[in-house]
CSV table of N, CA and C in Angstrom, one decimal:
chain,number,residue,atom,x,y,z
A,1,MET,N,19.7,0.9,5.6
A,1,MET,CA,19.0,-0.3,6.5
A,1,MET,C,18.8,-1.2,4.8
A,2,ASN,N,19.4,-2.6,5.1
A,2,ASN,CA,19.3,-3.4,3.7
A,2,ASN,C,18.1,-4.3,4.2
A,3,PHE,N,17.9,-4.7,5.4
A,3,PHE,CA,17.1,-6.2,5.8
A,3,PHE,C,16.2,-5.4,7.1
A,4,PHE,N,15.0,-5.9,6.8
A,4,PHE,CA,14.3,-5.2,8.0
A,4,PHE,C,12.9,-6.8,8.2
A,5,ASP,N,11.9,-6.6,9.0
A,5,ASP,CA,11.5,-7.4,9.5
A,5,ASP,C,10.0,-6.7,9.6
A,6,PRO,N,8.9,-6.8,8.6
A,6,PRO,CA,7.5,-5.9,8.7
A,6,PRO,C,7.0,-5.8,10.0
A,7,ASP,N,7.2,-6.9,11.3
A,7,ASP,CA,6.6,-7.0,12.1
A,7,ASP,C,7.4,-6.3,13.4
A,8,GLY,N,8.5,-5.8,13.0
A,8,GLY,CA,9.4,-4.9,14.0
A,8,GLY,C,9.5,-3.6,13.8
A,9,LEU,N,8.9,-3.1,12.5
A,9,LEU,CA,9.2,-1.6,12.3
A,9,LEU,C,8.9,-0.5,13.0
A,10,ASP,N,9.0,0.4,13.4
A,10,ASP,CA,8.6,1.6,14.0
A,10,ASP,C,7.8,2.6,13.1
A,11,LEU,N,6.3,2.3,13.0
A,11,LEU,CA,5.6,2.9,11.9
A,11,LEU,C,5.3,4.6,12.7
A,12,ILE,N,4.9,5.6,11.7
A,12,ILE,CA,5.1,6.7,12.3
A,12,ILE,C,3.6,7.1,11.4
A,13,ASP,N,2.7,8.0,12.3
A,13,ASP,CA,1.8,8.5,11.6
A,13,ASP,C,2.2,9.0,10.0
A,14,PHE,N,1.3,8.6,9.4
A,14,PHE,CA,1.3,9.6,8.1
A,14,PHE,C,0.2,10.3,7.7
A,15,ARG,N,-0.8,9.8,7.9
A,15,ARG,CA,-2.1,10.7,8.0
A,15,ARG,C,-3.1,10.2,8.7
A,16,PRO,N,-4.3,10.7,8.6
A,16,PRO,CA,-5.2,9.9,10.0
A,16,PRO,C,-5.4,8.4,9.4
A,17,GLY,N,-5.3,7.8,10.2
A,17,GLY,CA,-5.6,6.6,10.1
A,17,GLY,C,-4.9,5.8,9.6
A,18,VAL,N,-3.8,6.1,8.8
A,18,VAL,CA,-2.5,5.5,8.2
A,18,VAL,C,-1.2,5.7,8.9
A,19,ARG,N,-0.3,4.3,9.2
A,19,ARG,CA,0.8,4.5,9.9
A,19,ARG,C,1.5,3.8,8.7
A,20,SER,N,3.2,4.4,8.7
A,20,SER,CA,3.8,3.9,7.6
A,20,SER,C,5.3,4.2,8.3
A,21,TRP,N,6.0,3.0,7.6
A,21,TRP,CA,7.7,3.0,7.3
A,21,TRP,C,8.2,3.2,5.9
A,22,ALA,N,8.6,3.8,5.4
A,22,ALA,CA,9.3,3.9,4.0
A,22,ALA,C,10.3,4.2,3.8
A,23,ARG,N,11.4,3.7,2.9
A,23,ARG,CA,12.6,3.8,2.5
A,23,ARG,C,12.5,4.2,0.9
A,24,PRO,N,13.1,5.3,0.6
A,24,PRO,CA,13.0,5.7,-0.5
A,24,PRO,C,14.2,5.3,-1.3
A,25,GLY,N,14.4,4.6,-2.1
A,25,GLY,CA,15.7,4.2,-3.2
A,25,GLY,C,15.7,5.5,-4.4
A,26,ASP,N,16.6,5.1,-5.5
A,26,ASP,CA,16.8,5.9,-6.5
A,26,ASP,C,15.6,6.0,-7.3
A,27,GLN,N,15.4,4.7,-7.6
A,27,GLN,CA,14.1,4.5,-8.6
A,27,GLN,C,12.6,3.7,-7.8
A,28,LEU,N,12.9,3.5,-6.8
A,28,LEU,CA,11.1,3.1,-6.0
A,28,LEU,C,11.3,3.3,-4.8
A,29,THR,N,10.2,3.4,-4.2
A,29,THR,CA,9.9,3.8,-2.7
A,29,THR,C,9.8,2.3,-2.0
A,30,LEU,N,9.9,1.7,-0.9
A,30,LEU,CA,9.3,0.4,-0.2
A,30,LEU,C,8.7,1.3,1.2
A,31,ALA,N,7.5,0.8,1.2
A,31,ALA,CA,6.7,1.0,2.6
A,31,ALA,C,6.0,-0.1,3.0
A,32,VAL,N,6.2,0.0,4.2
A,32,VAL,CA,5.0,-0.5,5.2
A,32,VAL,C,4.1,0.0,5.7
A,33,MET,N,2.5,-0.2,5.6
A,33,MET,CA,1.4,0.5,6.1
A,33,MET,C,0.4,-0.3,6.7
A,34,THR,N,0.0,0.5,7.8
A,34,THR,CA,-1.0,0.0,8.6
A,34,THR,C,-2.5,1.2,8.1
A,35,LEU,N,-3.3,0.5,7.6
A,35,LEU,CA,-5.0,1.5,7.3
A,35,LEU,C,-5.8,0.7,8.2
A,36,ASP,N,-6.3,1.9,9.3
A,36,ASP,CA,-7.3,1.8,9.9
A,36,ASP,C,-8.8,0.7,9.7
A,37,HIS,N,-9.2,0.4,10.6
A,37,HIS,CA,-10.7,-0.4,10.2
A,37,HIS,C,-11.7,0.3,9.1
A,38,ASP,N,-11.3,2.0,9.5
A,38,ASP,CA,-12.9,2.4,8.7
A,38,ASP,C,-12.3,3.5,7.8
A,39,LEU,N,-11.2,3.0,7.2
A,39,LEU,CA,-10.9,3.8,6.2
A,39,LEU,C,-11.0,3.7,4.5
A,40,ALA,N,-11.1,4.5,4.0
A,40,ALA,CA,-11.4,4.3,2.3
A,40,ALA,C,-10.6,5.3,1.7
A,41,ASP,N,-10.1,5.0,0.3
A,41,ASP,CA,-9.8,5.8,-0.6
A,41,ASP,C,-10.7,5.6,-2.0
A,42,PRO,N,-11.8,6.7,-2.4
A,42,PRO,CA,-12.0,6.4,-3.4
A,42,PRO,C,-11.7,6.4,-4.6
A,43,GLY,N,-10.4,6.7,-4.8
A,43,GLY,CA,-9.9,6.6,-6.0
A,43,GLY,C,-9.0,7.6,-6.4
A,44,HIS,N,-8.1,7.2,-7.1
A,44,HIS,CA,-7.3,8.4,-7.6
A,44,HIS,C,-5.9,7.3,-8.6
A,45,ASP,N,-4.7,8.4,-9.6
A,45,ASP,CA,-4.2,7.6,-10.1
A,45,ASP,C,-2.9,8.4,-10.0
A,46,HIS,N,-1.7,7.8,-10.6
A,46,HIS,CA,-0.5,8.5,-10.2
A,46,HIS,C,0.1,8.0,-12.1
A,47,PRO,N,1.4,9.1,-12.4
A,47,PRO,CA,2.1,8.5,-13.4
A,47,PRO,C,3.4,7.6,-13.1
A,48,PHE,N,3.3,6.2,-12.2
A,48,PHE,CA,4.1,5.8,-11.8
A,48,PHE,C,3.3,4.2,-11.4
A,49,GLU,N,4.0,3.1,-11.3
A,49,GLU,CA,3.6,2.0,-11.3
A,49,GLU,C,3.4,1.6,-9.5
A,50,GLN,N,2.8,0.8,-9.4
A,50,GLN,CA,2.7,0.7,-7.9
A,50,GLN,C,2.3,-0.7,-7.7
A,51,CYS,N,2.7,-1.8,-6.6
A,51,CYS,CA,2.4,-3.2,-6.4
A,51,CYS,C,2.9,-3.3,-5.0
A,52,GLY,N,2.2,-4.4,-4.3
A,52,GLY,CA,2.2,-4.8,-3.1
A,52,GLY,C,1.5,-6.3,-2.5
A,53,LEU,N,1.7,-6.4,-1.5
A,53,LEU,CA,1.5,-7.7,-0.7
A,53,LEU,C,0.5,-7.2,0.5
A,54,VAL,N,-0.7,-8.0,0.8
A,54,VAL,CA,-1.6,-8.0,2.2
A,54,VAL,C,-0.8,-8.5,3.1
A,55,LEU,N,-0.3,-8.0,4.4
A,55,LEU,CA,0.4,-8.8,5.4
A,55,LEU,C,-0.5,-9.4,6.2
A,56,SER,N,-1.6,-8.7,6.7
A,56,SER,CA,-2.6,-9.3,7.6
A,56,SER,C,-4.0,-8.2,7.2
A,57,GLY,N,-4.9,-8.6,7.4
A,57,GLY,CA,-6.4,-8.0,7.3
A,57,GLY,C,-7.0,-8.1,5.9
A,58,GLU,N,-8.0,-7.5,5.6
A,58,GLU,CA,-8.8,-7.3,4.4
A,58,GLU,C,-9.1,-6.3,3.9
A,59,PHE,N,-8.6,-6.1,2.4
A,59,PHE,CA,-9.4,-4.8,2.3
A,59,PHE,C,-9.6,-5.0,0.4
A,60,GLU,N,-10.5,-3.8,0.4
A,60,GLU,CA,-11.2,-4.2,-1.1
A,60,GLU,C,-10.6,-3.1,-2.0
A,61,LEU,N,-9.9,-3.8,-3.2
A,61,LEU,CA,-9.1,-2.9,-3.9
A,61,LEU,C,-9.6,-3.0,-5.4
A,62,THR,N,-9.9,-1.7,-6.0
A,62,THR,CA,-10.7,-1.6,-7.4
A,62,THR,C,-9.4,-1.1,-8.2
A,63,ILE,N,-9.0,-1.5,-9.1
A,63,ILE,CA,-8.2,-1.3,-10.1
A,63,ILE,C,-9.0,-1.2,-11.4
A,64,ASP,N,-8.7,-0.1,-12.2
A,64,ASP,CA,-9.1,-0.1,-13.5
A,64,ASP,C,-10.7,-0.5,-13.8
A,65,GLY,N,-11.4,-0.4,-12.5
A,65,GLY,CA,-13.1,-0.7,-12.5
A,65,GLY,C,-13.1,-2.2,-12.3
A,66,ARG,N,-12.2,-2.9,-11.8
A,66,ARG,CA,-12.5,-4.3,-11.7
A,66,ARG,C,-12.1,-4.0,-9.9
A,67,THR,N,-13.0,-5.0,-9.3
A,67,THR,CA,-12.7,-5.1,-7.6
A,67,THR,C,-12.7,-6.5,-7.3
A,68,ARG,N,-11.6,-6.6,-6.3
A,68,ARG,CA,-11.5,-7.7,-5.5
A,68,ARG,C,-11.2,-7.4,-3.8
A,69,VAL,N,-11.4,-8.5,-3.2
A,69,VAL,CA,-11.1,-8.5,-1.7
A,69,VAL,C,-9.7,-9.1,-1.7
A,70,LEU,N,-8.6,-8.5,-0.8
A,70,LEU,CA,-7.3,-9.2,-0.7
A,70,LEU,C,-7.3,-9.4,0.5
A,71,SER,N,-6.6,-10.6,0.9
A,71,SER,CA,-6.4,-10.9,2.6
A,71,SER,C,-4.9,-11.2,2.4
A,72,ALA,N,-4.6,-11.2,3.7
A,72,ALA,CA,-2.7,-12.0,3.7
A,72,ALA,C,-2.3,-12.7,2.7
A,73,GLY,N,-1.0,-12.7,2.1
A,73,GLY,CA,-0.6,-13.3,1.0
A,73,GLY,C,-0.9,-13.2,0.0
A,74,GLN,N,-2.2,-12.1,-0.6
A,74,GLN,CA,-2.6,-11.6,-1.7
A,74,GLN,C,-1.8,-10.6,-1.8
A,75,GLY,N,-1.4,-10.3,-3.5
A,75,GLY,CA,-1.2,-8.9,-3.9
A,75,GLY,C,-1.5,-8.3,-5.0
A,76,TYR,N,-1.0,-7.3,-5.5
A,76,TYR,CA,-1.7,-6.2,-6.3
A,76,TYR,C,-0.5,-5.6,-7.2
A,77,PHE,N,-0.9,-5.6,-8.3
A,77,PHE,CA,-0.1,-4.3,-9.4
A,77,PHE,C,-1.0,-3.4,-10.0
A,78,ILE,N,-0.5,-2.2,-9.8
A,78,ILE,CA,-1.0,-0.9,-10.7
A,78,ILE,C,-0.3,-0.6,-11.4
A,79,PRO,N,-0.7,-0.4,-12.9
A,79,PRO,CA,0.3,0.2,-14.0
A,79,PRO,C,0.0,1.4,-13.7
A,80,ALA,N,1.1,2.3,-14.0
A,80,ALA,CA,1.1,3.8,-13.9
A,80,ALA,C,-0.1,4.1,-14.9
A,81,GLY,N,-0.7,5.5,-14.5
A,81,GLY,CA,-1.7,6.2,-15.3
A,81,GLY,C,-3.0,5.3,-14.8
A,82,VAL,N,-3.4,4.4,-13.8
A,82,VAL,CA,-4.6,3.5,-14.1
A,82,VAL,C,-5.2,4.2,-12.5
A,83,GLY,N,-6.6,4.2,-12.7
A,83,GLY,CA,-7.5,4.7,-11.6
A,83,GLY,C,-7.4,3.3,-10.5
A,84,HIS,N,-7.3,3.6,-9.0
A,84,HIS,CA,-7.6,2.6,-8.2
A,84,HIS,C,-8.1,3.2,-6.9
A,85,GLY,N,-8.5,2.7,-6.3
A,85,GLY,CA,-9.1,3.3,-4.9
A,85,GLY,C,-9.3,1.8,-4.0
A,86,TRP,N,-9.5,1.7,-2.8
A,86,TRP,CA,-9.5,1.1,-1.7
A,86,TRP,C,-10.3,1.2,-0.7
A,87,ARG,N,-10.9,0.1,-0.1
A,87,ARG,CA,-11.8,0.4,1.3
A,87,ARG,C,-11.3,-1.1,2.2
A,88,VAL,N,-10.8,-0.7,3.6
A,88,VAL,CA,-10.4,-1.5,4.3
A,88,VAL,C,-11.6,-2.4,4.4
A,89,VAL,N,-12.0,-3.5,4.6
A,89,VAL,CA,-12.9,-4.5,4.8
A,89,VAL,C,-12.8,-5.0,6.5
A,90,ARG,N,-11.8,-5.6,6.6
A,90,ARG,CA,-11.4,-6.1,8.2
A,90,ARG,C,-9.9,-5.4,8.4
A,91,GLY,N,-10.2,-4.5,9.2
A,91,GLY,CA,-8.8,-4.1,10.0
A,91,GLY,C,-8.5,-4.6,11.0
A,92,PRO,N,-7.3,-3.7,11.2
A,92,PRO,CA,-6.4,-2.9,10.6
A,92,PRO,C,-5.8,-3.7,9.6
A,93,VAL,N,-5.6,-3.1,8.4
A,93,VAL,CA,-5.0,-3.8,7.1
A,93,VAL,C,-3.2,-3.5,7.3
A,94,LYS,N,-2.5,-4.4,7.4
A,94,LYS,CA,-0.9,-4.1,7.1
A,94,LYS,C,-0.4,-4.8,5.5
A,95,VAL,N,0.1,-3.5,4.9
A,95,VAL,CA,0.6,-3.8,3.7
A,95,VAL,C,1.7,-3.5,3.4
A,96,LEU,N,2.7,-4.4,2.4
A,96,LEU,CA,3.9,-4.2,2.2
A,96,LEU,C,3.6,-3.3,0.6
A,97,ASP,N,4.1,-2.2,0.2
A,97,ASP,CA,4.0,-1.5,-0.8
A,97,ASP,C,5.1,-0.8,-1.6
A,98,VAL,N,5.3,-1.1,-3.0
A,98,VAL,CA,6.4,-0.6,-3.6
A,98,VAL,C,5.8,0.1,-4.6
A,99,SER,N,6.4,1.5,-4.7
A,99,SER,CA,5.9,2.5,-5.9
A,99,SER,C,7.3,2.7,-6.4
A,100,ALA,N,7.3,2.6,-8.1
A,100,ALA,CA,8.3,3.3,-8.9
A,100,ALA,C,8.4,4.8,-8.5
A,101,LYS,N,9.5,5.5,-8.9
A,101,LYS,CA,9.1,7.2,-8.8
A,101,LYS,C,8.9,7.4,-9.9
A,102,ALA,N,8.2,8.7,-9.7
A,102,ALA,CA,7.5,9.5,-10.6
A,102,ALA,C,8.5,9.9,-11.8
A,103,PRO,N,8.2,9.4,-13.2
A,103,PRO,CA,9.3,9.8,-14.2
A,103,PRO,C,9.4,11.3,-14.2
A,104,PRO,N,10.6,11.7,-14.8
A,104,PRO,CA,11.1,13.2,-14.5
A,104,PRO,C,10.4,14.0,-15.4
A,105,GLY,N,9.9,15.4,-15.4
A,105,GLY,CA,9.1,15.8,-16.1
A,105,GLY,C,8.0,16.7,-15.8
C-alpha cells in the first residue's frame, strides 16, 4: 500500500487500550495508533529514532526530562537512546508515528 488515509484504516488491537495500523519497510516503520483516554507510559528508550504527528486528542509527552502537551497538528522527534514517556490528557489520541529500524547488532 503506497497511499493511505489515516481516518480510513482498519486499526487492530496492539495491546490493551492501543489500536494500531503499521507498515514496516526496510529502514523504518510507519504506524497510525489510537491511545485510550486513561493510558500512560511512564518511560522507556530504544536504540532507534522515532517521530510523529498528533492527528487528534491531546497527550503529554516527556522527552529527555522535558514535558509538553501536544494536540492535533503538533509533532515530536525522539533521538535514539533518549528516554521518553507519555500520558493521554484528552483522548482518545490518534498519532501518526514513524520509527527507524533498530540498528543491527
